[in-house]
Tab-separated table of C-alpha atoms in Angstrom:
chain	number	residue	atom	x	y	z
A	1	MET	CA	94.498	102.246	59.874
A	2	ALA	CA	91.005	100.754	59.699
A	3	ASP	CA	88.289	102.640	61.524
A	4	MET	CA	87.970	101.485	65.116
A	5	GLU	CA	84.711	101.100	66.997
A	6	PRO	CA	84.009	102.024	70.641
A	7	GLY	CA	84.667	98.999	72.837
A	8	GLN	CA	86.763	97.241	70.203
A	9	ILE	CA	89.695	95.283	71.667
A	10	GLU	CA	93.183	94.887	70.236
A	11	VAL	CA	96.068	93.087	71.923
A	12	VAL	CA	99.621	94.440	72.062
A	13	ASN	CA	102.395	91.954	72.906
A	14	ILE	CA	105.330	93.730	74.511
A	15	SER	CA	108.018	92.904	77.100
A	16	ASN	CA	106.504	89.469	77.799
A	17	LEU	CA	103.142	91.105	78.473
A	18	GLN	CA	99.856	90.880	76.651
A	19	VAL	CA	98.124	94.245	76.881
A	20	PRO	CA	94.512	94.372	75.665
A	21	VAL	CA	93.638	97.818	74.295
A	22	ARG	CA	90.024	98.957	74.515
A	23	ARG	CA	89.001	101.777	72.203
A	24	GLU	CA	86.664	104.467	73.559
A	25	ARG	CA	85.063	107.572	72.094
A	26	ASN	CA	86.857	110.016	74.385
A	27	SER	CA	90.259	111.636	74.842
A	28	GLU	CA	91.442	109.530	77.777
A	29	THR	CA	94.509	107.358	77.333
A	30	TYR	CA	95.695	105.256	80.227
A	31	LEU	CA	97.087	101.957	81.437
A	32	ALA	CA	95.585	100.048	84.342
A	33	LEU	CA	96.011	96.740	86.156
A	34	GLN	CA	93.297	94.149	86.726
A	35	PRO	CA	93.469	92.525	90.172
A	36	PRO	CA	94.412	90.032	91.464
A	37	GLU	CA	96.604	88.847	88.554
A	38	ALA	CA	97.892	92.395	87.884
A	39	SER	CA	96.998	91.917	84.223
A	40	PRO	CA	97.681	95.154	82.336
A	41	TYR	CA	95.216	96.705	79.931
A	42	MET	CA	94.928	100.047	78.163
A	43	VAL	CA	92.131	102.428	77.231
A	44	ALA	CA	92.739	104.607	74.160
A	45	PRO	CA	90.744	106.905	71.846
A	46	ILE	CA	89.348	105.225	68.744
A	47	GLU	CA	91.381	107.509	66.467
A	48	MET	CA	94.769	106.824	68.117
A	49	PRO	CA	97.063	104.959	65.654
A	50	ILE	CA	98.322	101.592	66.849
A	51	GLU	CA	101.908	102.870	66.537
A	52	GLU	CA	101.163	105.556	69.120
A	53	VAL	CA	99.498	102.975	71.350
A	54	VAL	CA	102.640	100.822	71.305
A	55	GLU	CA	104.840	103.861	71.963
A	56	PHE	CA	102.631	104.897	74.902
A	57	ILE	CA	103.103	101.478	76.490
A	58	GLN	CA	106.831	101.302	75.755
A	59	GLN	CA	107.485	104.635	77.439
A	60	ARG	CA	105.844	103.379	80.633
A	61	LEU	CA	107.116	99.824	80.852
A	62	GLU	CA	109.539	100.323	83.727
A	63	LEU	CA	106.945	101.682	86.133
A	64	LEU	CA	104.310	99.291	84.794
A	65	HIS	CA	106.478	96.323	85.828
A	66	GLU	CA	107.055	97.948	89.230
A	67	LEU	CA	103.312	98.413	89.764
A	68	ARG	CA	102.617	94.816	88.747
A	69	PHE	CA	105.179	93.633	91.306
A	70	ASP	CA	103.447	95.661	94.040
A	71	MET	CA	100.000	94.334	93.156
A	72	LEU	CA	101.111	90.709	92.915
A	73	LYS	CA	102.886	91.056	96.274
A	74	HIS	CA	99.703	92.427	97.825
A	75	PHE	CA	97.514	89.604	96.527
A	76	LYS	CA	99.893	86.937	97.775
A	77	LYS	CA	98.712	87.975	101.246
A	78	THR	CA	94.982	88.176	100.549
A	79	GLN	CA	92.414	86.916	98.065
A	80	SER	CA	89.976	89.692	98.891
A	81	LEU	CA	89.333	92.327	96.231
A	82	LYS	CA	87.792	94.658	98.819
A	83	CYS	CA	89.857	97.823	99.156
A	84	HIS	CA	91.683	98.188	102.480
A	85	PHE	CA	93.639	101.257	101.307
A	86	ARG	CA	96.994	99.525	101.143
A	87	THR	CA	99.593	99.357	98.391
A	88	GLY	CA	98.339	97.065	95.632
A	89	ASP	CA	94.647	97.619	96.357
A	90	VAL	CA	92.336	98.923	93.637
A	91	VAL	CA	89.815	101.664	94.332
A	92	TYR	CA	87.345	103.228	91.913
A	93	LEU	CA	86.577	106.848	91.107
A	94	LEU	CA	83.451	107.371	88.971
A	95	GLY	CA	83.820	103.798	87.780
A	96	ARG	CA	87.457	104.056	86.763
A	97	PRO	CA	89.900	101.758	88.621
A	98	PHE	CA	92.999	103.183	90.288
A	99	MET	CA	95.720	101.145	91.960
A	100	LEU	CA	96.841	102.512	95.304
A	101	ARG	CA	100.346	103.040	96.604
A	102	VAL	CA	100.632	104.091	100.240
A	103	TYR	CA	103.579	105.994	101.710
A	104	PRO	CA	104.451	107.717	104.984
A	105	LEU	CA	103.418	111.367	104.965
A	106	SER	CA	107.034	112.571	105.033
A	107	SER	CA	107.439	111.206	101.490
A	108	ALA	CA	104.958	113.785	100.188
A	109	ARG	CA	107.225	116.775	100.812
A	110	SER	CA	108.815	116.470	97.384
A	111	SER	CA	105.544	115.570	95.643
A	112	LYS	CA	103.307	118.624	95.929
A	113	ARG	CA	101.876	118.716	92.431
A	114	GLY	CA	98.292	117.498	92.217
A	115	THR	CA	98.016	117.212	95.984
A	116	ARG	CA	94.922	117.845	98.047
A	117	THR	CA	94.948	117.819	101.826
A	118	ARG	CA	92.446	116.986	104.517
A	119	ALA	CA	93.678	116.707	108.109
A	120	ASN	CA	97.149	115.146	108.031
A	121	VAL	CA	96.910	113.131	104.818
A	122	LYS	CA	97.642	113.788	101.145
A	123	ALA	CA	97.031	112.157	97.775
A	124	THR	CA	98.473	112.515	94.283
A	125	VAL	CA	97.354	110.909	91.036
A	126	ARG	CA	99.116	109.512	87.951
A	127	ARG	CA	96.286	109.313	85.451
A	128	ASP	CA	98.294	107.704	82.661
A	129	TYR	CA	98.994	104.710	84.940
A	130	SER	CA	95.680	104.837	86.838
A	131	VAL	CA	97.589	105.150	90.105
A	132	ILE	CA	96.789	107.160	93.221
A	133	ASP	CA	99.552	107.669	95.781
A	134	LEU	CA	98.309	108.093	99.340
A	135	PHE	CA	100.473	109.749	102.003
A	136	VAL	CA	99.466	108.991	105.586
A	137	ALA	CA	100.940	109.356	109.045
A	138	GLN	CA	100.641	105.625	109.679
A	139	VAL	CA	101.010	103.244	106.724
A	140	GLY	CA	98.467	100.452	107.020
A	141	ASN	CA	95.939	102.552	108.927
A	142	TYR	CA	92.597	102.002	107.161
A	143	ASP	CA	90.955	105.237	108.329
A	144	GLN	CA	93.908	107.399	107.280
A	145	GLY	CA	94.120	105.692	103.892
A	146	ARG	CA	90.410	106.156	103.310
A	147	MET	CA	90.612	109.803	104.351
A	148	ALA	CA	93.550	110.412	102.011
A	149	PHE	CA	91.642	108.908	99.092
A	150	PHE	CA	88.481	110.907	99.720
A	151	SER	CA	90.472	114.127	100.173
A	152	PHE	CA	91.447	113.752	96.524
A	153	ALA	CA	88.319	112.066	95.192
A	154	GLN	CA	85.620	114.376	96.581
A	155	PRO	CA	86.417	117.483	94.516
A	156	VAL	CA	87.123	115.378	91.398
A	157	PHE	CA	83.758	113.667	91.780
A	158	ALA	CA	81.860	116.910	92.419
A	159	TYR	CA	83.430	118.669	89.428
A	160	ASN	CA	82.688	115.856	86.989
A	161	ILE	CA	79.233	114.816	88.144
A	162	LYS	CA	77.672	118.301	88.093
A	163	SER	CA	77.548	118.543	84.295
A	164	LEU	CA	76.102	115.023	84.044
A	165	LEU	CA	73.297	115.946	86.428
A	166	GLU	CA	72.510	119.021	84.365
A	167	GLN	CA	72.445	116.977	81.144
A	168	CYS	CA	70.119	114.406	82.685
A	169	MET	CA	67.725	116.966	84.115
A	170	GLY	CA	67.733	118.814	80.800
A	171	ARG	CA	66.254	115.669	79.243
A	172	VAL	CA	63.865	114.843	82.083
A	173	LEU	CA	62.747	118.119	83.728
A	174	PRO	CA	64.160	120.948	81.617
A	175	ASP	CA	62.307	123.656	83.583
A	176	VAL	CA	63.962	122.730	86.882
A	177	THR	CA	66.935	124.800	88.053
A	178	LEU	CA	69.301	122.662	90.088
A	179	PRO	CA	71.295	123.916	93.071
A	180	THR	CA	74.605	125.347	91.920
A	181	LYS	CA	76.795	123.422	94.379
A	182	VAL	CA	77.625	119.722	94.545
A	183	ASN	CA	79.288	118.393	97.693
A	184	CYS	CA	80.020	115.038	99.338
A	185	ARG	CA	79.870	113.843	102.908
A	186	PRO	CA	79.453	110.548	104.766
A	187	MET	CA	75.778	109.507	104.798
A	188	ARG	CA	74.507	106.237	106.236
A	189	ASP	CA	70.811	106.500	105.428
A	190	ALA	CA	70.699	107.998	101.919
A	191	TRP	CA	72.625	108.354	98.689
A	192	ILE	CA	71.434	111.908	97.949
A	193	ARG	CA	70.146	114.968	99.813
A	194	ILE	CA	68.840	118.039	97.970
A	195	ASN	CA	69.044	121.189	100.084
A	196	GLU	CA	67.793	124.239	98.215
A	197	ALA	CA	68.271	126.452	101.272
A	198	GLN	CA	72.006	125.683	101.089
A	199	ASP	CA	71.904	125.720	97.248
A	200	THR	CA	73.547	122.272	97.395
A	201	VAL	CA	73.106	118.705	96.246
A	202	TRP	CA	74.750	116.452	98.817
A	203	PHE	CA	76.105	113.095	97.702
A	204	SER	CA	77.090	110.246	99.939
A	205	GLU	CA	80.840	109.527	99.832
A	206	GLY	CA	79.807	105.959	99.111
A	207	LEU	CA	78.719	106.948	95.593
A	208	ILE	CA	82.136	108.285	94.594
A	209	PRO	CA	83.451	104.930	93.285
A	210	TYR	CA	80.362	104.127	91.191
A	211	PRO	CA	80.058	104.578	87.401
A	212	PRO	CA	78.504	107.876	86.319
A	213	ASN	CA	75.216	106.299	85.220
A	214	ALA	CA	74.725	104.747	88.650
A	215	VAL	CA	75.335	108.112	90.332
A	216	VAL	CA	72.960	109.904	87.968
A	217	TYR	CA	70.308	107.238	88.563
A	218	ALA	CA	70.590	107.609	92.342
A	219	PHE	CA	70.263	111.376	91.958
A	220	LEU	CA	67.329	111.168	89.553
A	221	VAL	CA	65.295	108.939	91.865
A	222	GLU	CA	65.688	111.489	94.664
A	223	ALA	CA	65.214	114.486	92.363
A	224	LEU	CA	61.867	113.189	91.086
A	225	LYS	CA	60.600	112.854	94.661
A	226	TYR	CA	61.627	116.474	95.199
A	227	TYR	CA	60.788	118.160	91.901
A	228	ALA	CA	57.941	115.944	90.623
A	229	ARG	CA	55.942	115.429	93.797
A	230	ASP	CA	52.596	115.467	91.978
A	231	ALA	CA	53.609	112.926	89.322
A	232	SER	CA	52.220	109.410	89.498
A	233	ASP	CA	54.489	106.406	90.003
A	234	ALA	CA	54.069	105.523	86.335
A	235	GLU	CA	54.992	109.044	85.230
A	236	ARG	CA	58.084	109.025	87.433
A	237	GLN	CA	59.085	105.678	86.004
A	238	GLU	CA	58.851	107.073	82.482
A	239	LEU	CA	61.089	109.960	83.507
A	240	VAL	CA	63.652	107.587	85.033
A	241	GLU	CA	63.749	105.564	81.811
A	242	LYS	CA	64.174	108.760	79.821
A	243	GLY	CA	67.001	110.008	82.010
A	244	VAL	CA	68.927	106.746	82.509
A	245	PRO	CA	68.005	104.117	79.881
A	246	ASN	CA	69.957	101.364	81.693
A	247	TRP	CA	68.395	102.249	85.057
A	248	GLN	CA	67.580	98.608	85.875
A	249	ASP	CA	71.250	97.627	85.769
A	250	MET	CA	72.163	100.668	87.865
A	251	LYS	CA	69.463	99.909	90.427
A	252	THR	CA	70.703	96.332	90.756
A	253	LEU	CA	74.290	97.502	91.086
A	254	LEU	CA	73.521	100.002	93.850
A	255	ALA	CA	71.453	97.438	95.745
A	256	ASP	CA	74.269	94.854	95.830
A	257	PRO	CA	76.375	95.424	98.986
A	258	ASN	CA	79.089	93.117	97.643
A	259	ASN	CA	79.631	94.773	94.274
A	260	ARG	CA	83.178	95.771	93.345
A	261	PHE	CA	82.519	99.503	93.796
A	262	ALA	CA	81.184	99.327	97.347
A	263	LEU	CA	83.534	100.659	100.040
């Protein structure tokens, strides 16, 4: 097999479907659906042979067709891509899209693996299909669906973003020791709060769907106010550019209330 490059696209034709395959320099392998057409695509490591790619898709065709049916059914009723936490919607977690399926809470009794609970809701994830199943007391209830998603997403976000913050600060302010805890909560007036007394960096729940670079940028802007108080505006700008080279794109993304990641 010829060497693949990150971002390179191949197309697999299978079961009357065209499945673009994007190669990435990581170990993740998954299928996903692009709304509203429910177009399937796949992300695979650059070193994965095309034969294994085809086999991966073949083994998941039955459920893939079922998921496409659910998404197409959903978008027959609405043209909005905004997530309302209903079956067929797409929600993001650290920039990665996940299709939602929503069930009554009683359905979760036989599906305990990978479940996290907050109040009377649950959520489970199928990473190879990019699917999150939400279990709520009242199917169609926006608040319960949102709560079920965040009950799963908060700890995943906190676990993954902590190392990225440390890497960024190691480049920008290597002498700074960050708080050891990362937590999320609803925040209307800020993306980030740094509370050294609580040994915690608080993130707004609203950042959870955004790509990692956008989250790190939001953190870095706040961190420089906190840890580089005596620096000039020009010096802070240099540090931002050093920490997040594509900061301008991330700033624009976070400022757009209608972007696809905003909940």
